[in-house]
Coordinates of C-alpha atoms in Angstrom, one line a residue:
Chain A
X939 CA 3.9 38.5 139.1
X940 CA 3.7 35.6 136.7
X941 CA -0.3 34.4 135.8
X942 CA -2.7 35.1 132.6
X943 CA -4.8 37.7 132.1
X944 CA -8.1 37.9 130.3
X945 CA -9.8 40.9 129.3
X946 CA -12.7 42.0 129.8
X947 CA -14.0 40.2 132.7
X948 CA -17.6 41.1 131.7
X949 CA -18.6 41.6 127.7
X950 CA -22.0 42.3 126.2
X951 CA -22.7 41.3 122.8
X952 CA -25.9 42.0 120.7
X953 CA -26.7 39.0 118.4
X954 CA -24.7 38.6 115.2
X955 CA -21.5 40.2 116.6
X956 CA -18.3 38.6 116.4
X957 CA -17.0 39.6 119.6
X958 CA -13.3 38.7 120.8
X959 CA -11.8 37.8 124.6
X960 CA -8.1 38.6 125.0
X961 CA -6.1 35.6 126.9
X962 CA -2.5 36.7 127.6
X963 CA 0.3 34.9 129.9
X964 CA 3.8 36.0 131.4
X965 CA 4.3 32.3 132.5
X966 CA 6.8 31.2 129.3
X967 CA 4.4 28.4 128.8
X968 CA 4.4 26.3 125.2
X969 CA 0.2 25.2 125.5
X970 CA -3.0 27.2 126.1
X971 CA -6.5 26.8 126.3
X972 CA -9.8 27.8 125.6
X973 CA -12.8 26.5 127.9
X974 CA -16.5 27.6 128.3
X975 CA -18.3 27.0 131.7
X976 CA -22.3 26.5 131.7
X977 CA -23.6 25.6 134.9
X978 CA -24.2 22.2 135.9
X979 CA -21.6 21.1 132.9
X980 CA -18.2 21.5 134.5
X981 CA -16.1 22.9 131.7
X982 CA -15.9 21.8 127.8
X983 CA -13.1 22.6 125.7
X984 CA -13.0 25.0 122.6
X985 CA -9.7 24.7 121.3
X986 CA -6.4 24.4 122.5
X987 CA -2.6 25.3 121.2
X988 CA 0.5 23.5 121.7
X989 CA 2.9 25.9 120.3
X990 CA 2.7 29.5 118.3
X991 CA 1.1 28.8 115.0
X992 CA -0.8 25.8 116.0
X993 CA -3.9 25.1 117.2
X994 CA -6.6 22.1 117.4
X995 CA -10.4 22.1 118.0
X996 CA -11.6 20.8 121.1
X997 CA -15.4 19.4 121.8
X998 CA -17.1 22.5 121.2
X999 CA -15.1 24.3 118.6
X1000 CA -18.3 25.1 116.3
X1001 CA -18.6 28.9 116.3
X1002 CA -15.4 29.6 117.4
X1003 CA -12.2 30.6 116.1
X1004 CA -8.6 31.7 117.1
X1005 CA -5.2 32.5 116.7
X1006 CA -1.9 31.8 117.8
X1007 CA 0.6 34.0 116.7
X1008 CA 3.0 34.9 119.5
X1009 CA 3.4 32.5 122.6
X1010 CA 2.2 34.6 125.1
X1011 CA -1.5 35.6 123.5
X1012 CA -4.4 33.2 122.4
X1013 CA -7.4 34.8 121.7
X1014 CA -10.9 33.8 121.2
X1015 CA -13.4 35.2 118.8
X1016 CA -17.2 33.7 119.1
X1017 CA -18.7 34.5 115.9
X1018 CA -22.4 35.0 115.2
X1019 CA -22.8 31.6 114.1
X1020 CA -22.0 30.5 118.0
X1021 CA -26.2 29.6 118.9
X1022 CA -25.9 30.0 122.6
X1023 CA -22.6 32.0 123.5
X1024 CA -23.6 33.2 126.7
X1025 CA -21.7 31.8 129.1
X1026 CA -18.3 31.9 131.5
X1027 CA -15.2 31.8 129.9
X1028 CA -11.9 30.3 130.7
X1029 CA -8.4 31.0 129.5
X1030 CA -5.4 28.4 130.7
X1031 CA -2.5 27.3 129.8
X1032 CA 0.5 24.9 131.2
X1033 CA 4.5 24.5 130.6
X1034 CA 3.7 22.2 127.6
X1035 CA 1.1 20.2 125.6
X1036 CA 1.5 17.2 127.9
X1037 CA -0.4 15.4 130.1
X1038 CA 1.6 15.3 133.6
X1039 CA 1.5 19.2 133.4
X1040 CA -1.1 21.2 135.3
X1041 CA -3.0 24.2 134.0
X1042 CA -3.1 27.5 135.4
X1043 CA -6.2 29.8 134.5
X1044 CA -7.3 32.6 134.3
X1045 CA -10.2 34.9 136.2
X1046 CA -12.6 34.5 133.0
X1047 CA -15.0 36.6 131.1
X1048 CA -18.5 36.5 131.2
X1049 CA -20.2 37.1 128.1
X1050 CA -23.8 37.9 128.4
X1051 CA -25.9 38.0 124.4
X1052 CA -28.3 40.6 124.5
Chain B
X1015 CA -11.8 7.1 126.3
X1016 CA -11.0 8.5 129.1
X1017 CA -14.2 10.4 131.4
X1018 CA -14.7 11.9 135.1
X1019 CA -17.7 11.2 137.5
X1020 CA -18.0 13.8 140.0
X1021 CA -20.6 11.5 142.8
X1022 CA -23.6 14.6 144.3
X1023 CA -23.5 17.7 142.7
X1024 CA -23.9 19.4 145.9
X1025 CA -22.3 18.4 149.4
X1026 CA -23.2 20.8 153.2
X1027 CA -20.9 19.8 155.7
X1028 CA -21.1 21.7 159.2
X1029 CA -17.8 23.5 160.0
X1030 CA -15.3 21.2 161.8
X1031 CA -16.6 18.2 160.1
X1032 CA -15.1 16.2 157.5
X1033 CA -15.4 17.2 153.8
X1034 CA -15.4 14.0 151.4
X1035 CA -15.6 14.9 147.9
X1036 CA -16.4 11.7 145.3
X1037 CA -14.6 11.3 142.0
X1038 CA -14.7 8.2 140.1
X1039 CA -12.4 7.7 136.3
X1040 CA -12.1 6.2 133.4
X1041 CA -8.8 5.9 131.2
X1042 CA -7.4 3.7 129.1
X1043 CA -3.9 4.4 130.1
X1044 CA -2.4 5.5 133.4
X1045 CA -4.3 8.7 134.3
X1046 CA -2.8 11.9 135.8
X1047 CA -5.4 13.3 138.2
X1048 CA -6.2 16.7 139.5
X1049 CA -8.5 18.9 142.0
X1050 CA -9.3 22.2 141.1
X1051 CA -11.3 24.8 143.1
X1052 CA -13.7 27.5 142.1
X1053 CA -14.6 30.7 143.7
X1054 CA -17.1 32.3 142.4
X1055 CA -16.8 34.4 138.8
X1056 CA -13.0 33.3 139.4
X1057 CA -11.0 30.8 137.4
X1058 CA -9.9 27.9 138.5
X1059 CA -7.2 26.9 141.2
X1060 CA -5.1 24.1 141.1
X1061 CA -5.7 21.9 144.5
X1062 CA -3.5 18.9 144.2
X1063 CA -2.4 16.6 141.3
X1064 CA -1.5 13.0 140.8
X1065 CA 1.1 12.0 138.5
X1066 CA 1.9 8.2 140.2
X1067 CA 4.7 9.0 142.9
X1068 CA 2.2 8.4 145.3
X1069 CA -1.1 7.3 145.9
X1070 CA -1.7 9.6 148.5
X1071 CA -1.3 13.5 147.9
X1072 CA -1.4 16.1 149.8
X1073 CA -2.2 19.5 148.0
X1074 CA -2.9 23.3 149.6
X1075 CA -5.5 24.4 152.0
X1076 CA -5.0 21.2 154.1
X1077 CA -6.7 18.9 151.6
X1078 CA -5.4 15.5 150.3
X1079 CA -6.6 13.0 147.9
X1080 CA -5.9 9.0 147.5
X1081 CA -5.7 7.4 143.9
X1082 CA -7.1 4.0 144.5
X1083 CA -6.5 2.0 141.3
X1084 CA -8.7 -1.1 141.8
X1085 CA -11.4 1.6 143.1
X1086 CA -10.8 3.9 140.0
X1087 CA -11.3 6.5 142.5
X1088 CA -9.5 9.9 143.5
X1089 CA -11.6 11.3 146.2
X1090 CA -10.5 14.5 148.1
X1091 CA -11.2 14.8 151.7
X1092 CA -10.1 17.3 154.6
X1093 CA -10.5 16.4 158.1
X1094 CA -12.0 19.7 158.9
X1095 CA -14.1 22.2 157.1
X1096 CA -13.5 25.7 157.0
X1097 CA -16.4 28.5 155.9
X1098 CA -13.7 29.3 153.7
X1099 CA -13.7 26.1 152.2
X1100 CA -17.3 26.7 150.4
X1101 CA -16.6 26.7 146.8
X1102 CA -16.8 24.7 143.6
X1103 CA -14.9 21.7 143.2
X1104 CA -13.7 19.7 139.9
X1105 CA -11.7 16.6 139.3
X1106 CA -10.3 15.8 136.1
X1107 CA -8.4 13.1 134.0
X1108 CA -5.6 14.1 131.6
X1109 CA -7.1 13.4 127.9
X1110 CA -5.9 11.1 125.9
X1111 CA -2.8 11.3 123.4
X1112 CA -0.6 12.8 125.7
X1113 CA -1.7 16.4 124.2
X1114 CA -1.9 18.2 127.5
X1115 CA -6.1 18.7 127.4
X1116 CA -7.9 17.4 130.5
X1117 CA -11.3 15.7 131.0
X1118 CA -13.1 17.6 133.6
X1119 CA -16.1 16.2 136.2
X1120 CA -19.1 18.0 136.3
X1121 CA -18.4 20.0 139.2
X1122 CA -19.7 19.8 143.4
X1123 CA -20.2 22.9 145.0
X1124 CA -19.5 22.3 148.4
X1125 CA -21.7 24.7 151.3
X1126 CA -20.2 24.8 154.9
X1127 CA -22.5 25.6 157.3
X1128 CA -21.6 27.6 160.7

């Protein structure tokens, strides 16, 4: 079965850890995405990739990093200087970087900062 | 610059009755539209999308959505609520600069009632 998997789906990190959330898809697709989910805020964007060995910040990309190095893996480090990391997050991705194309997610990991 | 207004954060319908779901845009250039739906500590599903064939769409689950330009309104409705249906629900706008990312609505979690 075709989809993206994202591991773990819960993560508990003590304060100034990096900690890092695999985001892996079998769907051949060119773009992926990083999202984080608060409640009451929808979803804001961390940073996003259009193709391997690329990547752009999104809206919330302080504290934050990643990597794209092979089309089907993106993941997410949130670094100790993230302030407030805990919080539900989303991994997606769709057939390419453009704006007709729907994206498919992920089932998320919650990170919880001890 | 393109935005999503997502009209009552939380909507209880009775089962059998009519779900409306309110979602108002802004873009500078013709939007692509979409419905996602949340379970919860899930990702995201896709619902329905617009992409301008036609105003109205119908998507899974039995529920469809009208683009209404002069309204700059997409608002999902089905006729009748399932206790299935309860879930989170978020619209979204593609972003701008044709780069794939999406604007997404702050989320209505919709609670059907027996």
């Amino acid at each position: 079965d075709g989809g993206i998997t994202q591991s773990p789906k819960y993560l508990f990190r003590k304060e100034g850890q990096n900690v890092t959330l695999s985001c892996e898809q079998n769907l051949n697709h060119d773009a992926m995405y990083w999202y984080r989910q608060d409640p009451g805020q929808g979803l804001r964007l961390i940073y996003y990739s259009q193709i391997v060995n690329d990547f752009q910040k999104g809206d919330i990309a302080e504290g934050y990093s990643v990597s794209r190095e092979k089309k089907e893996s993106f993941p997410l480090t949130v670094t100790s200087a993230q302030k407030n990391p805990t919080a539900f997050y989303l991994c997606a991705s769709s057939l390419a970087g453009t704006a007709y194309n729907e994206q498919f997610f992920g089932p998320g990991t919650r990170l919880t900062v001890l | 610059a393109q935005s999503v207004t997502q009209l009552g954060s939380h909507v209880s319908v009775s089962e059998g009755a009519l779900v409306l779901l309110r979602c108002n845009y802004s873009s500078s250039v013709p939007p692509y539209l979409f419905w996602y739906v949340q379970y919860p500590n899930q990702g995201l599903q896709l619902l329905l999308k617009y992409t301008s064939a036609a105003t109205l769409v119908k998507g899974i689950n039995g529920f469809e959505a009208e683009f209404k330009k002069s309204e700059t309104s997409f608002h999902l409705t089905k006729p009748s609520a399932h206790m299935s249906d309860a879930a989170e629900y978020f619209c979204a706008v593609s972003g701008p600069s044709n780069t794939g990312k999406l604007i997404f609505g702050q989320g209505t979690t919709l609670q059907v009632k027996p």
